[in-house]
mmCIF file with all atom_site columns, C-alpha atoms in Angstrom:
data_model
loop_
_atom_site.group_PDB
_atom_site.id
_atom_site.type_symbol
_atom_site.label_atom_id
_atom_site.label_alt_id
_atom_site.label_comp_id
_atom_site.label_asym_id
_atom_site.label_entity_id
_atom_site.label_seq_id
_atom_site.pdbx_PDB_ins_code
_atom_site.Cartn_x
_atom_site.Cartn_y
_atom_site.Cartn_z
_atom_site.occupancy
_atom_site.B_iso_or_equiv
_atom_site.pdbx_formal_charge
_atom_site.auth_seq_id
_atom_site.auth_comp_id
_atom_site.auth_asym_id
_atom_site.auth_atom_id
_atom_site.pdbx_PDB_model_num
ATOM 1   C CA . MET A 1 1   ? 27.206 245.459 254.128 1.00 76.00 ? 137 MET A CA 1
ATOM 2   C CA . ALA A 1 2   ? 29.916 243.774 255.591 1.00 87.00 ? 138 ALA A CA 1
ATOM 3   C CA . LYS A 1 3   ? 31.378 241.136 254.646 1.00 89.00 ? 139 LYS A CA 1
ATOM 4   C CA . LEU A 1 4   ? 34.490 238.552 255.432 1.00 91.00 ? 140 LEU A CA 1
ATOM 5   C CA . VAL A 1 5   ? 36.663 237.031 252.514 1.00 88.00 ? 141 VAL A CA 1
ATOM 6   C CA . MET A 1 6   ? 37.587 233.465 254.154 1.00 88.00 ? 142 MET A CA 1
ATOM 7   C CA . LYS A 1 7   ? 41.416 231.453 253.770 1.00 88.00 ? 143 LYS A CA 1
ATOM 8   C CA . PHE A 1 8   ? 42.210 228.583 254.089 1.00 83.00 ? 144 PHE A CA 1
ATOM 9   C CA . LYS A 1 9   ? 45.933 228.071 253.969 1.00 78.00 ? 145 LYS A CA 1
ATOM 10  C CA . GLY A 1 10  ? 45.952 230.685 251.931 1.00 77.00 ? 146 GLY A CA 1
ATOM 11  C CA . GLN A 1 11  ? 43.605 229.943 249.266 1.00 80.00 ? 147 GLN A CA 1
ATOM 12  C CA . ILE A 1 12  ? 40.302 232.233 249.201 1.00 83.00 ? 148 ILE A CA 1
ATOM 13  C CA . ILE A 1 13  ? 37.218 229.209 249.986 1.00 81.00 ? 149 ILE A CA 1
ATOM 14  C CA . ASP A 1 14  ? 34.334 231.365 250.757 1.00 82.00 ? 150 ASP A CA 1
ATOM 15  C CA . HIS A 1 15  ? 32.783 235.085 251.365 1.00 85.00 ? 151 HIS A CA 1
ATOM 16  C CA . ILE A 1 16  ? 30.180 235.681 253.956 1.00 88.00 ? 152 ILE A CA 1
ATOM 17  C CA . GLU A 1 17  ? 28.295 238.508 253.953 1.00 88.00 ? 153 GLU A CA 1
ATOM 18  C CA . LEU A 1 18  ? 27.383 239.297 258.156 1.00 90.00 ? 154 LEU A CA 1
ATOM 19  C CA . THR A 1 19  ? 24.176 240.397 259.533 1.00 88.00 ? 155 THR A CA 1
ATOM 20  C CA . GLN A 1 20  ? 23.017 242.169 262.252 1.00 87.00 ? 156 GLN A CA 1
ATOM 21  C CA . GLY A 1 21  ? 23.977 241.336 265.299 1.00 88.00 ? 157 GLY A CA 1
ATOM 22  C CA . ASP A 1 22  ? 26.015 237.943 267.210 1.00 90.00 ? 158 ASP A CA 1
ATOM 23  C CA . MET A 1 23  ? 27.157 235.567 264.467 1.00 93.00 ? 159 MET A CA 1
ATOM 24  C CA . LYS A 1 24  ? 29.999 232.259 266.505 1.00 94.00 ? 160 LYS A CA 1
ATOM 25  C CA . ILE A 1 25  ? 32.627 231.058 264.606 1.00 94.00 ? 161 ILE A CA 1
ATOM 26  C CA . GLY A 1 26  ? 33.535 227.492 266.143 1.00 92.00 ? 162 GLY A CA 1
ATOM 27  C CA . ARG A 1 27  ? 34.020 223.525 265.555 1.00 90.00 ? 163 ARG A CA 1
ATOM 28  C CA . ARG A 1 28  ? 30.376 223.295 266.450 1.00 90.00 ? 164 ARG A CA 1
ATOM 29  C CA . ALA A 1 29  ? 28.094 222.397 264.309 1.00 86.00 ? 165 ALA A CA 1
ATOM 30  C CA . SER A 1 30  ? 25.474 224.807 265.671 1.00 88.00 ? 166 SER A CA 1
ATOM 31  C CA . CYS A 1 31  ? 27.968 227.738 264.656 1.00 90.00 ? 167 CYS A CA 1
ATOM 32  C CA . ASP A 1 32  ? 26.947 229.527 261.896 1.00 89.00 ? 168 ASP A CA 1
ATOM 33  C CA . ILE A 1 33  ? 30.673 229.772 260.496 1.00 91.00 ? 169 ILE A CA 1
ATOM 34  C CA . PHE A 1 34  ? 31.615 226.740 261.176 1.00 89.00 ? 170 PHE A CA 1
ATOM 35  C CA . LEU A 1 35  ? 35.362 225.391 260.967 1.00 88.00 ? 171 LEU A CA 1
ATOM 36  C CA . ASP A 1 36  ? 35.998 221.037 261.171 1.00 83.00 ? 172 ASP A CA 1
ATOM 37  C CA . ASN A 1 37  ? 39.278 222.106 262.642 1.00 85.00 ? 173 ASN A CA 1
ATOM 38  C CA . LEU A 1 38  ? 40.995 220.455 266.585 1.00 88.00 ? 174 LEU A CA 1
ATOM 39  C CA . ALA A 1 39  ? 43.059 223.800 266.578 1.00 89.00 ? 175 ALA A CA 1
ATOM 40  C CA . ILE A 1 40  ? 39.106 225.659 266.871 1.00 92.00 ? 176 ILE A CA 1
ATOM 41  C CA . SER A 1 41  ? 37.466 225.559 270.206 1.00 94.00 ? 177 SER A CA 1
ATOM 42  C CA . GLY A 1 42  ? 33.346 224.614 270.790 1.00 93.00 ? 178 GLY A CA 1
ATOM 43  C CA . GLU A 1 43  ? 32.744 228.325 270.134 1.00 94.00 ? 179 GLU A CA 1
ATOM 44  C CA . HIS A 1 44  ? 35.978 229.978 269.254 1.00 96.00 ? 180 HIS A CA 1
ATOM 45  C CA . ALA A 1 45  ? 34.925 234.140 269.115 1.00 95.00 ? 181 ALA A CA 1
ATOM 46  C CA . ASN A 1 46  ? 31.720 236.413 268.203 1.00 94.00 ? 182 ASN A CA 1
ATOM 47  C CA . LEU A 1 47  ? 31.145 238.730 265.611 1.00 94.00 ? 183 LEU A CA 1
ATOM 48  C CA . PHE A 1 48  ? 29.085 241.105 266.967 1.00 91.00 ? 184 PHE A CA 1
ATOM 49  C CA . THR A 1 49  ? 27.566 243.768 263.777 1.00 89.00 ? 185 THR A CA 1
ATOM 50  C CA . ILE A 1 50  ? 25.428 246.778 264.623 1.00 82.00 ? 186 ILE A CA 1
ATOM 51  C CA . GLY A 1 51  ? 24.931 249.176 262.024 1.00 82.00 ? 187 GLY A CA 1
ATOM 52  C CA . GLU A 1 52  ? 27.926 250.210 260.258 1.00 85.00 ? 188 GLU A CA 1
ATOM 53  C CA . ASP A 1 53  ? 29.804 248.985 262.837 1.00 86.00 ? 189 ASP A CA 1
ATOM 54  C CA . SER A 1 54  ? 31.404 245.433 263.781 1.00 90.00 ? 190 SER A CA 1
ATOM 55  C CA . PHE A 1 55  ? 33.500 243.369 266.677 1.00 93.00 ? 191 PHE A CA 1
ATOM 56  C CA . VAL A 1 56  ? 35.702 240.348 267.210 1.00 94.00 ? 192 VAL A CA 1
ATOM 57  C CA . GLN A 1 57  ? 35.708 238.802 270.664 1.00 94.00 ? 193 GLN A CA 1
ATOM 58  C CA . ASP A 1 58  ? 37.470 236.222 271.848 1.00 95.00 ? 194 ASP A CA 1
ATOM 59  C CA . LEU A 1 59  ? 34.836 233.657 273.460 1.00 95.00 ? 195 LEU A CA 1
ATOM 60  C CA . ASN A 1 60  ? 37.784 232.413 276.211 1.00 94.00 ? 196 ASN A CA 1
ATOM 61  C CA . SER A 1 61  ? 39.199 230.015 273.186 1.00 95.00 ? 197 SER A CA 1
ATOM 62  C CA . THR A 1 62  ? 42.245 227.411 273.797 1.00 94.00 ? 198 THR A CA 1
ATOM 63  C CA . ASN A 1 63  ? 44.547 229.014 271.368 1.00 94.00 ? 199 ASN A CA 1
ATOM 64  C CA . GLY A 1 64  ? 43.613 232.137 270.704 1.00 95.00 ? 200 GLY A CA 1
ATOM 65  C CA . THR A 1 65  ? 42.079 235.247 268.450 1.00 96.00 ? 201 THR A CA 1
ATOM 66  C CA . TYR A 1 66  ? 44.397 237.571 266.078 1.00 96.00 ? 202 TYR A CA 1
ATOM 67  C CA . VAL A 1 67  ? 43.532 240.571 264.675 1.00 95.00 ? 203 VAL A CA 1
ATOM 68  C CA . ASN A 1 68  ? 46.631 241.140 262.229 1.00 94.00 ? 204 ASN A CA 1
ATOM 69  C CA . ASN A 1 69  ? 49.134 238.864 264.449 1.00 92.00 ? 205 ASN A CA 1
ATOM 70  C CA . LYS A 1 70  ? 47.850 240.530 267.685 1.00 94.00 ? 206 LYS A CA 1
ATOM 71  C CA . LYS A 1 71  ? 46.790 238.393 270.271 1.00 95.00 ? 207 LYS A CA 1
ATOM 72  C CA . ILE A 1 72  ? 43.027 239.616 271.284 1.00 95.00 ? 208 ILE A CA 1
ATOM 73  C CA . THR A 1 73  ? 40.086 239.320 273.308 1.00 94.00 ? 209 THR A CA 1
ATOM 74  C CA . LYS A 1 74  ? 37.985 241.802 271.593 1.00 93.00 ? 210 LYS A CA 1
ATOM 75  C CA . HIS A 1 75  ? 38.791 244.430 268.885 1.00 93.00 ? 211 HIS A CA 1
ATOM 76  C CA . HIS A 1 76  ? 36.670 246.767 267.020 1.00 92.00 ? 212 HIS A CA 1
ATOM 77  C CA . LEU A 1 77  ? 36.942 245.695 263.088 1.00 93.00 ? 213 LEU A CA 1
ATOM 78  C CA . GLN A 1 78  ? 38.879 248.512 260.761 1.00 90.00 ? 214 GLN A CA 1
ATOM 79  C CA . SER A 1 79  ? 38.212 247.341 256.899 1.00 88.00 ? 215 SER A CA 1
ATOM 80  C CA . GLY A 1 80  ? 41.196 245.473 255.856 1.00 89.00 ? 216 GLY A CA 1
ATOM 81  C CA . ASP A 1 81  ? 41.419 243.590 259.602 1.00 92.00 ? 217 ASP A CA 1
ATOM 82  C CA . GLU A 1 82  ? 43.474 240.329 259.316 1.00 94.00 ? 218 GLU A CA 1
ATOM 83  C CA . ILE A 1 83  ? 41.526 237.787 261.175 1.00 96.00 ? 219 ILE A CA 1
ATOM 84  C CA . THR A 1 84  ? 43.140 234.560 262.363 1.00 95.00 ? 220 THR A CA 1
ATOM 85  C CA . ILE A 1 85  ? 41.290 231.382 263.711 1.00 95.00 ? 221 ILE A CA 1
ATOM 86  C CA . GLY A 1 86  ? 44.142 228.036 264.076 1.00 91.00 ? 222 GLY A CA 1
ATOM 87  C CA . LYS A 1 87  ? 44.585 227.930 259.649 1.00 88.00 ? 223 LYS A CA 1
ATOM 88  C CA . HIS A 1 88  ? 41.697 230.166 258.767 1.00 91.00 ? 224 HIS A CA 1
ATOM 89  C CA . THR A 1 89  ? 42.073 233.941 257.811 1.00 92.00 ? 225 THR A CA 1
ATOM 90  C CA . PHE A 1 90  ? 39.091 236.195 257.246 1.00 94.00 ? 226 PHE A CA 1
ATOM 91  C CA . VAL A 1 91  ? 39.327 238.937 255.709 1.00 92.00 ? 227 VAL A CA 1
ATOM 92  C CA . TYR A 1 92  ? 37.010 242.206 256.592 1.00 93.00 ? 228 TYR A CA 1
ATOM 93  C CA . PHE A 1 93  ? 35.835 244.508 254.239 1.00 89.00 ? 229 PHE A CA 1
ATOM 94  C CA . ALA A 1 94  ? 33.465 247.110 255.900 1.00 84.00 ? 230 ALA A CA 1
ATOM 95  C CA . ASP A 1 95  ? 31.175 248.375 252.702 1.00 71.00 ? 231 ASP A CA 1
ATOM 96  C CA . ASP A 1 96  ? 30.184 247.294 249.154 1.00 52.00 ? 232 ASP A CA 1
ATOM 97  C CA . ASP A 1 97  ? 32.026 249.561 248.595 1.00 46.00 ? 233 ASP A CA 1
ATOM 98  C CA . ALA A 1 98  ? 35.834 247.447 248.976 1.00 48.00 ? 234 ALA A CA 1
ATOM 99  C CA . GLN A 1 99  ? 35.621 244.308 246.309 1.00 49.00 ? 235 GLN A CA 1
ATOM 100 C CA . PRO A 1 100 ? 37.139 241.676 247.636 1.00 46.00 ? 236 PRO A CA 1
ATOM 101 C CA . PRO A 1 101 ? 38.125 239.288 245.298 1.00 46.00 ? 237 PRO A CA 1
ATOM 102 C CA . LYS A 1 102 ? 36.638 236.713 243.578 1.00 44.00 ? 238 LYS A CA 1
ATOM 103 C CA . THR A 1 103 ? 36.492 232.734 245.503 1.00 41.00 ? 239 THR A CA 1
ATOM 104 C CA . GLU A 1 104 ? 36.287 230.284 242.679 1.00 40.00 ? 240 GLU A CA 1
ATOM 105 C CA . ASP A 1 105 ? 33.781 227.494 241.613 1.00 38.00 ? 241 ASP A CA 1
ATOM 106 C CA . PHE A 1 106 ? 34.658 224.851 244.449 1.00 36.00 ? 242 PHE A CA 1
ATOM 107 C CA . ALA A 1 107 ? 31.099 223.288 243.129 1.00 37.00 ? 243 ALA A CA 1
ATOM 108 C CA . LYS A 1 108 ? 33.561 221.741 240.061 1.00 37.00 ? 244 LYS A CA 1
ATOM 109 C CA . THR A 1 109 ? 35.987 220.227 243.043 1.00 34.00 ? 245 THR A CA 1
ATOM 110 C CA . VAL A 1 110 ? 33.076 217.620 244.683 1.00 48.00 ? 246 VAL A CA 1
ATOM 111 C CA . ILE A 1 111 ? 34.439 215.029 242.492 1.00 43.00 ? 247 ILE A CA 1
ATOM 112 C CA . ILE A 1 112 ? 37.772 214.530 244.443 1.00 46.00 ? 248 ILE A CA 1
ATOM 113 C CA . ASP A 1 113 ? 40.517 212.584 242.734 1.00 43.00 ? 249 ASP A CA 1
ATOM 114 C CA . PRO A 1 114 ? 42.381 211.138 246.109 1.00 41.00 ? 250 PRO A CA 1
ATOM 115 C CA . ASN A 1 115 ? 45.580 210.516 244.382 1.00 43.00 ? 251 ASN A CA 1
ATOM 116 C CA . SER A 1 116 ? 46.286 214.178 244.032 1.00 43.00 ? 252 SER A CA 1
ATOM 117 C CA . SER A 1 117 ? 48.451 215.507 246.573 1.00 42.00 ? 253 SER A CA 1
ATOM 118 C CA . ASN A 1 118 ? 48.490 219.299 244.195 1.00 44.00 ? 254 ASN A CA 1
ATOM 119 C CA . PRO A 1 119 ? 45.404 221.532 244.957 1.00 41.00 ? 255 PRO A CA 1
ATOM 120 C CA . GLU A 1 120 ? 45.675 223.049 241.719 1.00 40.00 ? 256 GLU A CA 1
ATOM 121 C CA . LEU A 1 121 ? 45.797 220.401 239.592 1.00 37.00 ? 257 LEU A CA 1
ATOM 122 C CA . ALA A 1 122 ? 42.831 218.146 240.880 1.00 39.00 ? 258 ALA A CA 1
ATOM 123 C CA . ALA A 1 123 ? 40.381 220.885 240.326 1.00 39.00 ? 259 ALA A CA 1
ATOM 124 C CA . THR A 1 124 ? 41.907 221.376 236.757 1.00 36.00 ? 260 THR A CA 1
ATOM 125 C CA . LYS A 1 125 ? 41.396 217.338 236.444 1.00 36.00 ? 261 LYS A CA 1
ATOM 126 C CA . LEU A 1 126 ? 37.442 217.981 238.214 1.00 38.00 ? 262 LEU A CA 1
ATOM 127 C CA . ASP A 1 127 ? 37.383 220.884 235.475 1.00 39.00 ? 263 ASP A CA 1
ATOM 128 C CA . SER A 1 128 ? 36.347 218.173 232.737 1.00 35.00 ? 264 SER A CA 1
ATOM 129 C CA . LEU A 1 129 ? 33.414 216.549 234.727 1.00 36.00 ? 265 LEU A CA 1
ATOM 130 C CA . ALA A 1 130 ? 31.640 219.727 235.445 1.00 37.00 ? 266 ALA A CA 1
ATOM 131 C CA . ASP A 1 131 ? 28.414 218.748 232.635 1.00 38.00 ? 267 ASP A CA 1
ATOM 132 C CA . THR A 1 132 ? 27.840 215.377 236.084 1.00 38.00 ? 268 THR A CA 1
ATOM 133 C CA . ILE A 1 133 ? 27.028 218.058 238.103 1.00 35.00 ? 269 ILE A CA 1
ATOM 134 C CA . ALA A 1 134 ? 22.424 218.485 237.468 1.00 37.00 ? 270 ALA A CA 1
ATOM 135 C CA . MET A 1 135 ? 22.057 222.533 237.470 1.00 40.00 ? 271 MET A CA 1
ATOM 136 C CA . ALA A 1 136 ? 18.678 223.547 239.045 1.00 40.00 ? 272 ALA A CA 1
ATOM 137 C CA . PRO A 1 137 ? 16.983 226.892 240.762 1.00 44.00 ? 273 PRO A CA 1
ATOM 138 C CA . LYS A 1 138 ? 16.383 226.648 244.253 1.00 42.00 ? 274 LYS A CA 1
ATOM 139 C CA . LYS A 1 139 ? 13.039 225.292 245.030 1.00 42.00 ? 275 LYS A CA 1
ATOM 140 C CA . ASP A 1 140 ? 10.957 227.629 247.140 1.00 46.00 ? 276 ASP A CA 1
ATOM 141 C CA . LYS A 1 141 ? 9.586  225.713 249.708 1.00 48.00 ? 277 LYS A CA 1
ATOM 142 C CA . ASP A 1 142 ? 13.499 225.303 250.826 1.00 46.00 ? 278 ASP A CA 1
ATOM 143 C CA . THR A 1 143 ? 14.522 228.446 253.452 1.00 59.00 ? 279 THR A CA 1
ATOM 144 C CA . ARG A 1 144 ? 17.697 226.015 254.764 1.00 68.00 ? 280 ARG A CA 1
ATOM 145 C CA . GLN A 1 145 ? 21.451 225.948 252.705 1.00 81.00 ? 281 GLN A CA 1
ATOM 146 C CA . GLY A 1 146 ? 23.925 222.713 252.800 1.00 85.00 ? 282 GLY A CA 1
ATOM 147 C CA . ALA A 1 147 ? 27.328 222.755 252.283 1.00 85.00 ? 283 ALA A CA 1
ATOM 148 C CA . ILE A 1 148 ? 30.006 220.028 252.280 1.00 86.00 ? 284 ILE A CA 1
ATOM 149 C CA . PHE A 1 149 ? 33.128 220.370 254.394 1.00 80.00 ? 285 PHE A CA 1
ATOM 150 C CA . VAL A 1 150 ? 36.589 219.159 252.332 1.00 79.00 ? 286 VAL A CA 1
ATOM 151 C CA . LEU A 1 151 ? 38.143 216.777 255.939 1.00 77.00 ? 287 LEU A CA 1
ATOM 152 C CA . SER A 1 152 ? 40.822 215.616 253.734 1.00 74.00 ? 288 SER A CA 1
ATOM 153 C CA . GLY A 1 153 ? 42.807 214.661 250.239 1.00 68.00 ? 289 GLY A CA 1
ATOM 154 C CA . ALA A 1 154 ? 44.486 217.387 248.625 1.00 67.00 ? 290 ALA A CA 1
ATOM 155 C CA . ASN A 1 155 ? 41.496 219.994 248.361 1.00 70.00 ? 291 ASN A CA 1
ATOM 156 C CA . SER A 1 156 ? 40.992 219.888 252.886 1.00 71.00 ? 292 SER A CA 1
ATOM 157 C CA . GLY A 1 157 ? 39.597 222.721 253.857 1.00 71.00 ? 293 GLY A CA 1
ATOM 158 C CA . LYS A 1 158 ? 37.495 223.697 251.176 1.00 77.00 ? 294 LYS A CA 1
ATOM 159 C CA . ARG A 1 159 ? 33.818 224.297 251.317 1.00 77.00 ? 295 ARG A CA 1
ATOM 160 C CA . ILE A 1 160 ? 31.253 223.290 248.878 1.00 83.00 ? 296 ILE A CA 1
ATOM 161 C CA . GLU A 1 161 ? 27.387 224.875 248.735 1.00 84.00 ? 297 GLU A CA 1
ATOM 162 C CA . LEU A 1 162 ? 24.861 222.490 247.779 1.00 87.00 ? 298 LEU A CA 1
ATOM 163 C CA . THR A 1 163 ? 22.486 224.706 245.373 1.00 83.00 ? 299 THR A CA 1
ATOM 164 C CA . LYS A 1 164 ? 21.550 222.068 242.780 1.00 85.00 ? 300 LYS A CA 1
ATOM 165 C CA . THR A 1 165 ? 19.404 219.519 242.552 1.00 87.00 ? 301 THR A CA 1
ATOM 166 C CA . VAL A 1 166 ? 21.411 216.868 242.237 1.00 87.00 ? 302 VAL A CA 1
ATOM 167 C CA . THR A 1 167 ? 25.700 217.299 242.900 1.00 87.00 ? 303 THR A CA 1
ATOM 168 C CA . ASN A 1 168 ? 27.627 213.985 242.130 1.00 85.00 ? 304 ASN A CA 1
ATOM 169 C CA . LEU A 1 169 ? 30.342 212.466 243.609 1.00 85.00 ? 305 LEU A CA 1
ATOM 170 C CA . GLY A 1 170 ? 33.206 210.451 243.171 1.00 78.00 ? 306 GLY A CA 1
ATOM 171 C CA . LYS A 1 171 ? 36.414 210.772 241.616 1.00 71.00 ? 307 LYS A CA 1
ATOM 172 C CA . THR A 1 172 ? 38.046 210.891 237.905 1.00 61.00 ? 308 THR A CA 1
ATOM 173 C CA . GLY A 1 173 ? 35.627 209.164 235.578 1.00 65.00 ? 309 GLY A CA 1
ATOM 174 C CA . LYS A 1 174 ? 33.634 207.580 238.647 1.00 75.00 ? 310 LYS A CA 1
ATOM 175 C CA . VAL A 1 175 ? 30.217 208.790 240.244 1.00 80.00 ? 311 VAL A CA 1
ATOM 176 C CA . THR A 1 176 ? 29.397 206.442 243.447 1.00 84.00 ? 312 THR A CA 1
ATOM 177 C CA . GLY A 1 177 ? 27.424 208.497 245.349 1.00 87.00 ? 313 GLY A CA 1
ATOM 178 C CA . THR A 1 178 ? 24.848 211.772 244.696 1.00 90.00 ? 314 THR A CA 1
ATOM 179 C CA . ILE A 1 179 ? 23.852 214.299 247.730 1.00 91.00 ? 315 ILE A CA 1
ATOM 180 C CA . LYS A 1 180 ? 19.932 215.358 246.518 1.00 91.00 ? 316 LYS A CA 1
ATOM 181 C CA . ARG A 1 181 ? 18.332 218.883 247.440 1.00 88.00 ? 317 ARG A CA 1
ATOM 182 C CA . GLU A 1 182 ? 14.723 217.651 247.719 1.00 84.00 ? 318 GLU A CA 1
ATOM 183 C CA . HIS A 1 183 ? 12.015 220.633 249.525 1.00 81.00 ? 319 HIS A CA 1
ATOM 184 C CA . ASP A 1 184 ? 12.756 219.881 252.750 1.00 81.00 ? 320 ASP A CA 1
ATOM 185 C CA . GLY A 1 185 ? 16.049 218.885 252.927 1.00 88.00 ? 321 GLY A CA 1
ATOM 186 C CA . TYR A 1 186 ? 19.036 216.752 251.273 1.00 91.00 ? 322 TYR A CA 1
ATOM 187 C CA . THR A 1 187 ? 19.294 213.255 251.083 1.00 92.00 ? 323 THR A CA 1
ATOM 188 C CA . LEU A 1 188 ? 22.757 210.793 249.853 1.00 93.00 ? 324 LEU A CA 1
ATOM 189 C CA . GLY A 1 189 ? 22.306 208.013 247.892 1.00 90.00 ? 325 GLY A CA 1
ATOM 190 C CA . PRO A 1 190 ? 24.540 206.022 245.927 1.00 89.00 ? 326 PRO A CA 1
ATOM 191 C CA . SER A 1 191 ? 25.257 205.289 242.315 1.00 82.00 ? 327 SER A CA 1
ATOM 192 C CA . ASN A 1 192 ? 27.723 202.302 242.187 1.00 72.00 ? 328 ASN A CA 1
ATOM 193 C CA . ALA A 1 193 ? 26.233 199.236 244.334 1.00 66.00 ? 329 ALA A CA 1
ATOM 194 C CA . MET A 1 194 ? 30.311 198.045 244.063 1.00 78.00 ? 330 MET A CA 1
ATOM 195 C CA . ASP A 1 195 ? 31.379 200.831 245.342 1.00 82.00 ? 331 ASP A CA 1
ATOM 196 C CA . PRO A 1 196 ? 28.599 202.908 248.130 1.00 88.00 ? 332 PRO A CA 1
ATOM 197 C CA . PRO A 1 197 ? 29.679 206.221 249.647 1.00 89.00 ? 333 PRO A CA 1
ATOM 198 C CA . LYS A 1 198 ? 29.977 205.329 253.758 1.00 91.00 ? 334 LYS A CA 1
ATOM 199 C CA . LEU A 1 199 ? 27.462 207.602 255.677 1.00 91.00 ? 335 LEU A CA 1
ATOM 200 C CA . ASN A 1 200 ? 28.839 208.270 259.136 1.00 89.00 ? 336 ASN A CA 1
ATOM 201 C CA . GLY A 1 201 ? 31.379 205.269 258.919 1.00 88.00 ? 337 GLY A CA 1
ATOM 202 C CA . ARG A 1 202 ? 28.024 202.768 257.535 1.00 90.00 ? 338 ARG A CA 1
ATOM 203 C CA . PRO A 1 203 ? 28.069 201.666 253.560 1.00 91.00 ? 339 PRO A CA 1
ATOM 204 C CA . LEU A 1 204 ? 24.751 202.452 251.850 1.00 91.00 ? 340 LEU A CA 1
ATOM 205 C CA . ARG A 1 205 ? 22.390 199.450 250.495 1.00 89.00 ? 341 ARG A CA 1
ATOM 206 C CA . GLU A 1 206 ? 21.882 199.967 246.533 1.00 86.00 ? 342 GLU A CA 1
ATOM 207 C CA . ASN A 1 207 ? 18.732 202.566 246.185 1.00 85.00 ? 343 ASN A CA 1
ATOM 208 C CA . GLU A 1 208 ? 19.166 203.041 249.915 1.00 90.00 ? 344 GLU A CA 1
ATOM 209 C CA . GLU A 1 209 ? 17.973 207.399 249.831 1.00 91.00 ? 345 GLU A CA 1
ATOM 210 C CA . VAL A 1 210 ? 19.160 208.526 253.657 1.00 92.00 ? 346 VAL A CA 1
ATOM 211 C CA . PRO A 1 211 ? 17.948 212.116 255.017 1.00 92.00 ? 347 PRO A CA 1
ATOM 212 C CA . LEU A 1 212 ? 21.548 213.781 255.881 1.00 91.00 ? 348 LEU A CA 1
ATOM 213 C CA . LYS A 1 213 ? 21.561 215.451 259.310 1.00 88.00 ? 349 LYS A CA 1
ATOM 214 C CA . ASN A 1 214 ? 24.249 218.454 260.761 1.00 82.00 ? 350 ASN A CA 1
ATOM 215 C CA . GLY A 1 215 ? 27.647 216.764 260.938 1.00 81.00 ? 351 GLY A CA 1
ATOM 216 C CA . ASP A 1 216 ? 27.115 213.774 259.134 1.00 87.00 ? 352 ASP A CA 1
ATOM 217 C CA . ILE A 1 217 ? 30.679 212.314 257.047 1.00 88.00 ? 353 ILE A CA 1
ATOM 218 C CA . ILE A 1 218 ? 30.822 211.317 254.182 1.00 90.00 ? 354 ILE A CA 1
ATOM 219 C CA . GLU A 1 219 ? 33.421 208.925 252.870 1.00 89.00 ? 355 GLU A CA 1
ATOM 220 C CA . VAL A 1 220 ? 33.772 208.379 248.897 1.00 86.00 ? 356 VAL A CA 1
ATOM 221 C CA . ALA A 1 221 ? 36.541 208.116 246.609 1.00 79.00 ? 357 ALA A CA 1
ATOM 222 C CA . GLY A 1 222 ? 38.762 208.116 249.641 1.00 80.00 ? 358 GLY A CA 1
ATOM 223 C CA . THR A 1 223 ? 37.500 211.315 250.871 1.00 84.00 ? 359 THR A CA 1
ATOM 224 C CA . ARG A 1 224 ? 36.140 212.819 253.753 1.00 84.00 ? 360 ARG A CA 1
ATOM 225 C CA . LEU A 1 225 ? 33.577 215.315 253.582 1.00 85.00 ? 361 LEU A CA 1
ATOM 226 C CA . GLN A 1 226 ? 31.535 216.663 256.299 1.00 84.00 ? 362 GLN A CA 1
ATOM 227 C CA . PHE A 1 227 ? 27.955 218.060 255.544 1.00 87.00 ? 363 PHE A CA 1
ATOM 228 C CA . TYR A 1 228 ? 25.833 220.538 257.585 1.00 80.00 ? 364 TYR A CA 1
ATOM 229 C CA . LEU A 1 229 ? 22.720 222.908 257.213 1.00 78.00 ? 365 LEU A CA 1
ATOM 230 C CA . LYS A 1 230 ? 23.613 226.977 257.920 1.00 70.00 ? 366 LYS A CA 1
#
């Protein structure tokens, strides 16, 4: 199956398997590949796969779509091609014979140290807090996959898949909020009444649990995150 390796500022942040038909890339939360960056148009580009062939087409975007550093309107992708959209790069692999590099386990960076300006150092500090993230299999009734994008701070641009039953949010030594995976979606709740997370600018009350919707903005430990469902 064809796939993309997604990079931000040179760091691998995701692997994306291409499905047959259209996959839109853009800043709208409804896009198949969501990029929260002002340099990205609402619907920036389209990936179209039919059989073993994949094409990328620019959708009259403001800043253009590039393949191998050349601006394109439409391009038939070949294995190894690099698509550049804003500050994001996508490396295309035609089939499973090409083995892209493995992505880091970014679930460990959900707990963010906002005082660090070095992403690698921040990730190292956070590894010791991995045990605060509860591990559990998906529930059969949940057909939606949630994720959060880090919008600010040392880990800006990274995407974190919400595959666990409970994901804790906060900074080193202080968990202030939790995202819970329910059978019908995701909820956000506070863990610290003195410093609760904010949802779309509003601090959560003690013991309050609020369902999360596409595009919701979460503020926790001085860092802004965006929630979306795909």
